[in-house]
CSV table of C-alpha atoms and ligand atoms in Angstrom, one decimal:
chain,number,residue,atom,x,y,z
A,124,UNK,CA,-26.4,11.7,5.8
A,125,UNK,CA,-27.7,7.7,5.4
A,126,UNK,CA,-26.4,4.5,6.2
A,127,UNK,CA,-24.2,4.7,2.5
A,128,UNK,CA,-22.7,8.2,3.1
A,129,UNK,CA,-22.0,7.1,6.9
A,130,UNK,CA,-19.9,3.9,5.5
A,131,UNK,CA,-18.7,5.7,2.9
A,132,UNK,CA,-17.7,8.6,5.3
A,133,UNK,CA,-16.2,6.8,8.5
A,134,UNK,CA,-15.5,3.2,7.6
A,135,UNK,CA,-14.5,2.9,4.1
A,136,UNK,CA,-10.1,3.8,4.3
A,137,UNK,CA,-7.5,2.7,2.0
A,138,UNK,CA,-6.6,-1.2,1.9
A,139,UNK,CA,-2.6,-1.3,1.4
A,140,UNK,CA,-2.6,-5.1,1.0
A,141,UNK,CA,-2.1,-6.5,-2.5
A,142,UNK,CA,-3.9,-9.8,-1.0
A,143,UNK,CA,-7.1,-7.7,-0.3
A,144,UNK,CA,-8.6,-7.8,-3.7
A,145,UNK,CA,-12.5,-6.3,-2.4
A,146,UNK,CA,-12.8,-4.4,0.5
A,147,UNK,CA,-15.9,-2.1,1.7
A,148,UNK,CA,-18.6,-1.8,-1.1
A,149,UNK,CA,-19.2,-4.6,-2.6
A,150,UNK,CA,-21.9,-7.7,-1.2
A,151,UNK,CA,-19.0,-9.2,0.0
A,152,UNK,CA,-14.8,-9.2,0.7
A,153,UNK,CA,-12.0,-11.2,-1.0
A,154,UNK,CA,-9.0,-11.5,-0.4
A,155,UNK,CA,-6.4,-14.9,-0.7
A,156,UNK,CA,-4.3,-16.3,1.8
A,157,UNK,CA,-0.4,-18.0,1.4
A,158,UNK,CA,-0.7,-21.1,0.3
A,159,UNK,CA,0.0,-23.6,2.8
A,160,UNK,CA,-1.9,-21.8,5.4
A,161,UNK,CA,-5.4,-21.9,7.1
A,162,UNK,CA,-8.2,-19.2,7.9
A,163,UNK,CA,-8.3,-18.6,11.6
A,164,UNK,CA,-11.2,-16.7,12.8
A,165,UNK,CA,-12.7,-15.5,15.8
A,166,UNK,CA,-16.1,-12.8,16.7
A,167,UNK,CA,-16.0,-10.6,19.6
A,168,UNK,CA,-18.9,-8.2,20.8
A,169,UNK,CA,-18.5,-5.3,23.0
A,170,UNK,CA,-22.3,-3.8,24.9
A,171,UNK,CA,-23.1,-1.1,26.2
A,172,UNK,CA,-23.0,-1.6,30.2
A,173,UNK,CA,-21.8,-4.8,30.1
A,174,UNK,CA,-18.1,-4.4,28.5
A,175,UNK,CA,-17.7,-0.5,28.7
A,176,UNK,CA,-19.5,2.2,30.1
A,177,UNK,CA,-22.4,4.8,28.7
A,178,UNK,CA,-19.8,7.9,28.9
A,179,UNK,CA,-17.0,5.6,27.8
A,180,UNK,CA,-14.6,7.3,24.8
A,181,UNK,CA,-15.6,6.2,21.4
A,182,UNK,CA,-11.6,6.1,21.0
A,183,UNK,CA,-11.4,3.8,24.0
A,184,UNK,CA,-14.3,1.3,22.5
A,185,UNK,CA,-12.7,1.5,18.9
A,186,UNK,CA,-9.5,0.5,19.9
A,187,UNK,CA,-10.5,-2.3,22.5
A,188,UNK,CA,-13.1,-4.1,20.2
A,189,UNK,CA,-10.0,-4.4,18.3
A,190,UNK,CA,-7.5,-5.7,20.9
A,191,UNK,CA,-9.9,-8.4,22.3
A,192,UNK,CA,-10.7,-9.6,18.9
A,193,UNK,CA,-6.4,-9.8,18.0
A,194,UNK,CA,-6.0,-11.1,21.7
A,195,UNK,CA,-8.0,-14.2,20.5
A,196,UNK,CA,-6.0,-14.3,16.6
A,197,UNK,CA,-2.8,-14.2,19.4
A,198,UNK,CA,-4.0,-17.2,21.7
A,199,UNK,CA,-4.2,-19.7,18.9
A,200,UNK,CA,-0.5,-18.3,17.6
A,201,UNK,CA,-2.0,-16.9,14.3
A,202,UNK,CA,-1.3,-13.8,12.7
A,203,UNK,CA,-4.0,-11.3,12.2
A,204,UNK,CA,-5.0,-10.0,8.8
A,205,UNK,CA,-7.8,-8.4,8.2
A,206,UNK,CA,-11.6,-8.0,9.7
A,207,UNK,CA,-15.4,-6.8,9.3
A,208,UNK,CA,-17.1,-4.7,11.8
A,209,UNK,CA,-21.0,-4.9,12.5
A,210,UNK,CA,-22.1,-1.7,14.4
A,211,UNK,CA,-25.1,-1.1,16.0
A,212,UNK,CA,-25.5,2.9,17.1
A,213,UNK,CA,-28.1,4.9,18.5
A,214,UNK,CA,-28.2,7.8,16.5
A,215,UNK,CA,-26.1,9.0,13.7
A,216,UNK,CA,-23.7,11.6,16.0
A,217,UNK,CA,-21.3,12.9,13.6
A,218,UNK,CA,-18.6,13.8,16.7
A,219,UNK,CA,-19.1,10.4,18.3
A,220,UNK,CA,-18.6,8.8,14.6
A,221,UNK,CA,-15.5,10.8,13.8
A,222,UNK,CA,-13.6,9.9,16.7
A,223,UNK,CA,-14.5,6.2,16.8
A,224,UNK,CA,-13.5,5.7,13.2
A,225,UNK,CA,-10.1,7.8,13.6
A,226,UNK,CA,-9.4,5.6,16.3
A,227,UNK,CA,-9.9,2.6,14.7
A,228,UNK,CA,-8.1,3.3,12.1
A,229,UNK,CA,-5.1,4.2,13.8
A,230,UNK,CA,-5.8,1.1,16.0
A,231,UNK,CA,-5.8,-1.2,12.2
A,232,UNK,CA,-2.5,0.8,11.4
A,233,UNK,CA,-0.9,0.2,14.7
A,234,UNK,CA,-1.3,-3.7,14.6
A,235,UNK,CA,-1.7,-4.0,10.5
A,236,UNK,CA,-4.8,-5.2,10.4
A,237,UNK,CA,-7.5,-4.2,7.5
A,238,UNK,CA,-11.0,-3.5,7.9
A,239,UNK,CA,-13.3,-5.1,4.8
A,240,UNK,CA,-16.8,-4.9,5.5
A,241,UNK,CA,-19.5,-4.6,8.1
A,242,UNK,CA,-23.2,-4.2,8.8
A,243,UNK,CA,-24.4,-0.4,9.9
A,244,UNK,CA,-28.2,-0.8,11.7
A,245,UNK,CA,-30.0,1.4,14.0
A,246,UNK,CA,-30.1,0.2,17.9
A,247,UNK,CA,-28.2,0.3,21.6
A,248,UNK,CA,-24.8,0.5,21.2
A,249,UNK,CA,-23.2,-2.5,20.1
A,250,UNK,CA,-19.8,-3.1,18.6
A,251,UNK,CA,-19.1,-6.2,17.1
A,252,UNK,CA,-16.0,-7.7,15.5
A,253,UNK,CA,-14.9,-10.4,13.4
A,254,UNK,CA,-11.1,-11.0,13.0
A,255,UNK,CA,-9.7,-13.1,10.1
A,256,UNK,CA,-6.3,-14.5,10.5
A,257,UNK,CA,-4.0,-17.2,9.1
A,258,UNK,CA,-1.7,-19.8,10.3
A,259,UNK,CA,0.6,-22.1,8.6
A,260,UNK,CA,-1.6,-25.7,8.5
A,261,UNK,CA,-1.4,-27.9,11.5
A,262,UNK,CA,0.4,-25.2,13.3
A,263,UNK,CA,-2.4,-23.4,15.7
A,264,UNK,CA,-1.9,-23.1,19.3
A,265,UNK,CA,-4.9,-25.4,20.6
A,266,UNK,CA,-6.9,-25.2,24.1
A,267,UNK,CA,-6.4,-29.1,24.2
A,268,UNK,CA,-2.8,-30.3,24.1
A,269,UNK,CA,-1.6,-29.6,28.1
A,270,UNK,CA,0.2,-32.9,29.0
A,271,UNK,CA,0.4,-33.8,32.4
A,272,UNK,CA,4.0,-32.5,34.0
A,273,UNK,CA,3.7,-29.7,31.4
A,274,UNK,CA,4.1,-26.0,32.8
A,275,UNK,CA,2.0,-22.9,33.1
A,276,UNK,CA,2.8,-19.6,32.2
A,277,UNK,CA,1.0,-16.4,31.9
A,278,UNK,CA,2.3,-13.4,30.3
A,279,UNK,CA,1.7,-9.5,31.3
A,280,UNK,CA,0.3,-8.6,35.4
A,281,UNK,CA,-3.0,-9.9,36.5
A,282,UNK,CA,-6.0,-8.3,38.5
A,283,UNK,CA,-5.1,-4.3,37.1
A,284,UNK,CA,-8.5,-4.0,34.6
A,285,UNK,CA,-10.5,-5.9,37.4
A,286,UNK,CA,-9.1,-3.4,40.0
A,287,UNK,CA,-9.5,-0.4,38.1
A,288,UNK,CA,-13.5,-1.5,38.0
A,289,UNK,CA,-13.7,-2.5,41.5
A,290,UNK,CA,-12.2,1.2,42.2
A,291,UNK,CA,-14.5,3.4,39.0
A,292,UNK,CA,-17.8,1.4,40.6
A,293,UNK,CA,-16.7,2.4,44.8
A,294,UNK,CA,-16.2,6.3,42.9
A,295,UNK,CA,-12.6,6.4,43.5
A,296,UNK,CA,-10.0,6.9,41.1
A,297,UNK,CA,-7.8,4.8,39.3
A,298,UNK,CA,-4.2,4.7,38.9
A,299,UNK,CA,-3.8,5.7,35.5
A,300,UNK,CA,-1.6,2.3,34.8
A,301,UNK,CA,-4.9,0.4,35.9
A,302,UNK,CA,-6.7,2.3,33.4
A,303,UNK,CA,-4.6,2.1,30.8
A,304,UNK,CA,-5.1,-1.7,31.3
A,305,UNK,CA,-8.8,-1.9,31.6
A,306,UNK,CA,-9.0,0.3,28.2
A,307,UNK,CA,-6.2,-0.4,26.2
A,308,UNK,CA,-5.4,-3.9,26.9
A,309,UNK,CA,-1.8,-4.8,24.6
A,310,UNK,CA,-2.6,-8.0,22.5
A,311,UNK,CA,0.0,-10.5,22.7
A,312,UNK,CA,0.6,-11.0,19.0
A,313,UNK,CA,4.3,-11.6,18.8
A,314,UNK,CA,4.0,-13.7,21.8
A,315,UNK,CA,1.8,-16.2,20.6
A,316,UNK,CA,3.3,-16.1,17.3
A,317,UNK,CA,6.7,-17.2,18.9
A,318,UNK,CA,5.5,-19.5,20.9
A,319,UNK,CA,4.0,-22.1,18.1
A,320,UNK,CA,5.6,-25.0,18.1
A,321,UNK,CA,6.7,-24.6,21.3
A,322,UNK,CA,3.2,-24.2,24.1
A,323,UNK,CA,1.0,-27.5,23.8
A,324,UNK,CA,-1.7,-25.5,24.7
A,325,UNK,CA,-2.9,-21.8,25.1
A,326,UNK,CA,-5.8,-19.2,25.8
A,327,UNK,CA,-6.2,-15.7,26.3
A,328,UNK,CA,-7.6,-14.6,29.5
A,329,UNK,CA,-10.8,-12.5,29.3
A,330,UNK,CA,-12.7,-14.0,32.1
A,331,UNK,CA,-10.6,-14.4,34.7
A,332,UNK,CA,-7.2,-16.9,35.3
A,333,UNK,CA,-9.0,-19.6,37.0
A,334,UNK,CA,-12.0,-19.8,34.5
A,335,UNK,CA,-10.1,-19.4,31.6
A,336,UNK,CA,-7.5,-22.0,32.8
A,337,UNK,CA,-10.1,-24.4,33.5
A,338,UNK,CA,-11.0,-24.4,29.6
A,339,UNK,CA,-7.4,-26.0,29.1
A,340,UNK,CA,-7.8,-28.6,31.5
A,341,UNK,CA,-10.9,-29.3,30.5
A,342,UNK,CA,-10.2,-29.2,26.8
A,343,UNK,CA,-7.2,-31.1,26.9
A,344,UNK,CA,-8.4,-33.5,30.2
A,345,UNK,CA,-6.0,-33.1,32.9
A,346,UNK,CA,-6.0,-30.6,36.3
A,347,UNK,CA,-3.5,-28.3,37.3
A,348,UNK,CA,-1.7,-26.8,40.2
A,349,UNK,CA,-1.0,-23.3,40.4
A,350,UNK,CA,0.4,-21.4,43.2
A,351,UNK,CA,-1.4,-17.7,44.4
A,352,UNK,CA,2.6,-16.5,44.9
A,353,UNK,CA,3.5,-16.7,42.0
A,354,UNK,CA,1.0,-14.7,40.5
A,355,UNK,CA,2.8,-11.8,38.5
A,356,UNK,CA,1.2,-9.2,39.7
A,357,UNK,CA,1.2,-4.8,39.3
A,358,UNK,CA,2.3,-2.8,42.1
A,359,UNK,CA,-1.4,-1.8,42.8
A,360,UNK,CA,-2.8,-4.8,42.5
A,361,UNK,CA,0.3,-6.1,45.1
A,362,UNK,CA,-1.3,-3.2,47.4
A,363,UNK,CA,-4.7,-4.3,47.0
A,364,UNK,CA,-3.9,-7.8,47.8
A,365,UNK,CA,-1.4,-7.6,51.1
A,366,UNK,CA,-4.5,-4.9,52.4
A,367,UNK,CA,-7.6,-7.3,51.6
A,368,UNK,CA,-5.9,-11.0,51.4
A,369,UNK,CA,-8.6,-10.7,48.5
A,370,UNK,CA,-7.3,-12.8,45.7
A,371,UNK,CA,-10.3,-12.8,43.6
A,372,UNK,CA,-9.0,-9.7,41.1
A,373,UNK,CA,-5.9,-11.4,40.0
A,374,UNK,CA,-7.5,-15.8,40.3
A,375,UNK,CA,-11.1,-14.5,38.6
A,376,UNK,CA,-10.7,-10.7,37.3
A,377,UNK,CA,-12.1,-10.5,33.6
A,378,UNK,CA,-10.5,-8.2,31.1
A,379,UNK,CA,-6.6,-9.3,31.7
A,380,UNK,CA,-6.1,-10.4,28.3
A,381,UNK,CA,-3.2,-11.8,28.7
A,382,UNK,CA,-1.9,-15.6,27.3
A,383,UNK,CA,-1.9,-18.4,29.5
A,384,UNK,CA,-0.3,-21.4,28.3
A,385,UNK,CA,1.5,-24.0,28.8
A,386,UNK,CA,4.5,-25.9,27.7
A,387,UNK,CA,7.0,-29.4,28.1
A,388,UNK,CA,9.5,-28.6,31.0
A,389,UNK,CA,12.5,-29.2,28.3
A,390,UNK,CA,10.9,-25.7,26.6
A,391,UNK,CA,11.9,-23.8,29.7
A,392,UNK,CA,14.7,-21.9,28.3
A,393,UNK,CA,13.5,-21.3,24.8
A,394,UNK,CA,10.5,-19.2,26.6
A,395,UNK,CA,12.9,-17.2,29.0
A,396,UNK,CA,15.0,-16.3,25.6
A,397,UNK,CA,11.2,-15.3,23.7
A,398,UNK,CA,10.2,-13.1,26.8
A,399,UNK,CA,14.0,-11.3,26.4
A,400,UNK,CA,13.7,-10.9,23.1
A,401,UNK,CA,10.4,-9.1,22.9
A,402,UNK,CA,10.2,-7.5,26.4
A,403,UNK,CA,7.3,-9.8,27.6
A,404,UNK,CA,7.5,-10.9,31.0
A,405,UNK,CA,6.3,-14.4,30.9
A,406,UNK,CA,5.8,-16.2,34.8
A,407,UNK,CA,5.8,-19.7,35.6
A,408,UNK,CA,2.8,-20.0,37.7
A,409,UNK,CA,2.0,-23.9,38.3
A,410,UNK,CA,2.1,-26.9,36.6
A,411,UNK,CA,-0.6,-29.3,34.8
A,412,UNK,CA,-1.1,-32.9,36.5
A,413,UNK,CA,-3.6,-35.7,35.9
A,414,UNK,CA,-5.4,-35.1,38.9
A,415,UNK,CA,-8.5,-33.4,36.3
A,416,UNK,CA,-8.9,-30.7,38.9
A,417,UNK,CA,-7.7,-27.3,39.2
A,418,UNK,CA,-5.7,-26.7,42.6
A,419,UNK,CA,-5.3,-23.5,43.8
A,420,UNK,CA,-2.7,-22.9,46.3
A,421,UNK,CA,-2.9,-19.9,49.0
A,422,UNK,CA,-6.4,-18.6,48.5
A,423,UNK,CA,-10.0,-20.2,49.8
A,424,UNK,CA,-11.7,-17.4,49.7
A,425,UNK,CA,-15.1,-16.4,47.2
A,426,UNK,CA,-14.9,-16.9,43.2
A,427,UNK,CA,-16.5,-14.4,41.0
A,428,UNK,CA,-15.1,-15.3,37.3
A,429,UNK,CA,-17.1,-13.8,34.9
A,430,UNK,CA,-20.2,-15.5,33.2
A,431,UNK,CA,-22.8,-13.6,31.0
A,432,UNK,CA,-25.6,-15.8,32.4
B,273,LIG,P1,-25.8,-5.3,1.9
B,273,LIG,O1,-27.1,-4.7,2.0
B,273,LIG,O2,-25.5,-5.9,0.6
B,273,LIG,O3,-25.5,-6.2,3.1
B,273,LIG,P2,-24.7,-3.0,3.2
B,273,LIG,O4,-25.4,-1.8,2.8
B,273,LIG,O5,-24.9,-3.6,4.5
B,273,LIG,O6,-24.7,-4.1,2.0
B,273,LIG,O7,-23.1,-2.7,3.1
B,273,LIG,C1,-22.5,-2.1,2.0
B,273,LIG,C2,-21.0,-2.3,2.1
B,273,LIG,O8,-20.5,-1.6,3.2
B,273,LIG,C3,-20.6,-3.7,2.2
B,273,LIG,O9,-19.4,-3.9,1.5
B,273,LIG,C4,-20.4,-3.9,3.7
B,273,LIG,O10,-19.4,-4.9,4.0
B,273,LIG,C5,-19.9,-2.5,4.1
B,273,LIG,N1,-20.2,-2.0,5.4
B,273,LIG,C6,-21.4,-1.9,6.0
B,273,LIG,N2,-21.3,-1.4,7.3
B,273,LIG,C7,-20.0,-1.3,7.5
B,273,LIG,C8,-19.2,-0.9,8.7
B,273,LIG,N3,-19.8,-0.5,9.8
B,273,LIG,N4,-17.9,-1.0,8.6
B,273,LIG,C9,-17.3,-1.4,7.4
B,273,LIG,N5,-18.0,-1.7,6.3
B,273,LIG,C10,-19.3,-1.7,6.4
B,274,LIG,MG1,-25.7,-5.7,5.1
């Protein structure tokens, strides 16, 4: 088998949308958006050691280069549409190609999304995505419109992917909860489609609360205060924290992927009816000021947000 039959083989399914006039084939994809609306786009790579293990399921690495890539389409309110996959392997292992490919194809099917095109080369294991999206013009969810007196929210539990590490790297074993959300972290598409018009600012958390909160501030040039209490947090993760009086999972964990955002107090009952209606839980955790620093209340202790370098 070469690179053409592998494509042709594992990556080249059936596009069911009429707007996707070239997938997988050609030099290059087309396909048209609504009128009215604007590309949104955004590249996510997952490596080997760094964002999953060596023995980690090829299902599991299919379906979260996926997620992380919608999880940022979700944080700027967009809705996804379709993407390209650049994949770096090893070796051509039929079994390890089967599965990944199955498994992201039920992953596309699962959150409509259409894969168009890649790049197939020869190297450590390297899975790289670009997502294409659209959004109606002058609608997307920016990191920089926080307003001082605004409030913060964040959707989902904090601290279970970061706990579920801590515990797979000690040799213990994970609830299965924790794994499920260090491998198969939900992205918050309907979320941050319901809340355009309605957060002045948002981001999806992939580095940790504090670090990622700090980009609003800093994009948008005020601080915040938020409050280590009011924290929505899983029960193991409550466990972990009454035990250690470690905040660090839940204030500088990576891999929450959850949407923090923020929005005018007058918006306060618009988000509690969203978070009924689709089943989100949604906390208030703090609230932005001018002070251009990011207070946190309840916890001193060591920060260890993620940073490649
Ligand atoms: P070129 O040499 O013109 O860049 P390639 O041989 O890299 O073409 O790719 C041939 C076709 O297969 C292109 O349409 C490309 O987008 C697609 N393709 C290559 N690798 C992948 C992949 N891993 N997943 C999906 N499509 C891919
Ligand atoms: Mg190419």
């Amino acid at each position: 088998m070469n690179e053409f039959d592998l494509i042709q083989s594992y990556f080249n399914w059936e596009i069911t949308d009429p707007s996707i006039e070239l997938g997988v084939g050609d030099d290059a994809a087309l396909f048209t958006l609504n009128p009215g609306h604007q590309l949104v786009t955004s590249t996510d790579t997952l490596v080997e050691g760094i964002h999953f293990f060596k023995d980690a399921s090829p299902r599991d690495i299919a379906y979260k280069s996926l997620a992380v890539n919608l999880s940022d389409i979700a944080a700027m309110g967009a809705t996804a549409k379709c993407y390209t996959l650049s994949l770096t392997i090893p070796e051509l292992d039929k079994g390890w190609l089967k599965d990944f490919s199955s498994s992201l194809k039920e992953s596309s099917k699962l959150f409509n999304v259409h894969l168009i095109g890649g790049d197939t080369t020869k190297g450590p294991l390297n899975i790289s995505i670009t997502m294409m999206g659209s959004i109606e013009i002058n609608n997307p969810i920016k990191r920089s419109g926080a307003k001082d007196g605004d409030d913060i929210y964040v959707s989902g539990e904090l601290g279970s992917a970061a706990l579920c590490l801590k515990k797979i790297k000690k040799g213990e074993i994970p609830l299965e909860s924790d794994l499920n959300a260090l491998n198969r972290p939900i992205p918050h598409l309907e979320l941050g489609s319901a809340l355009k018009n309605l957060a002045s600012s948002c981001i999806d958390v992939s580095d940790g609360l504090e670090q990622d909160l700090s980009h609003i501030l800093k994009s948008s040039g005020v601080g915040a205060i938020i409050d280590t209490q009011e924290l929505p947090l899983s029960d193991s993760v409550m466990h972990y924290v009454k035990d250690t009086n470690d905040w660090s999972l839940p204030l500088c964990g990576g891999d929450d992927y959850e949407l923090c955002f923020t929005a005018g107090k007058s918006k306060r009952d618009k988000i509690s009816a969203i978070s009924e209606s689709l089943g989100s839980r949604v906390t208030r955790i703090g609230e932005i000021n001018s002070q251009k620093k990011l207070e946190v209340v309840g916890y001193t202790g060591p920060r260890t947000s993620y940073q490649h370098f």
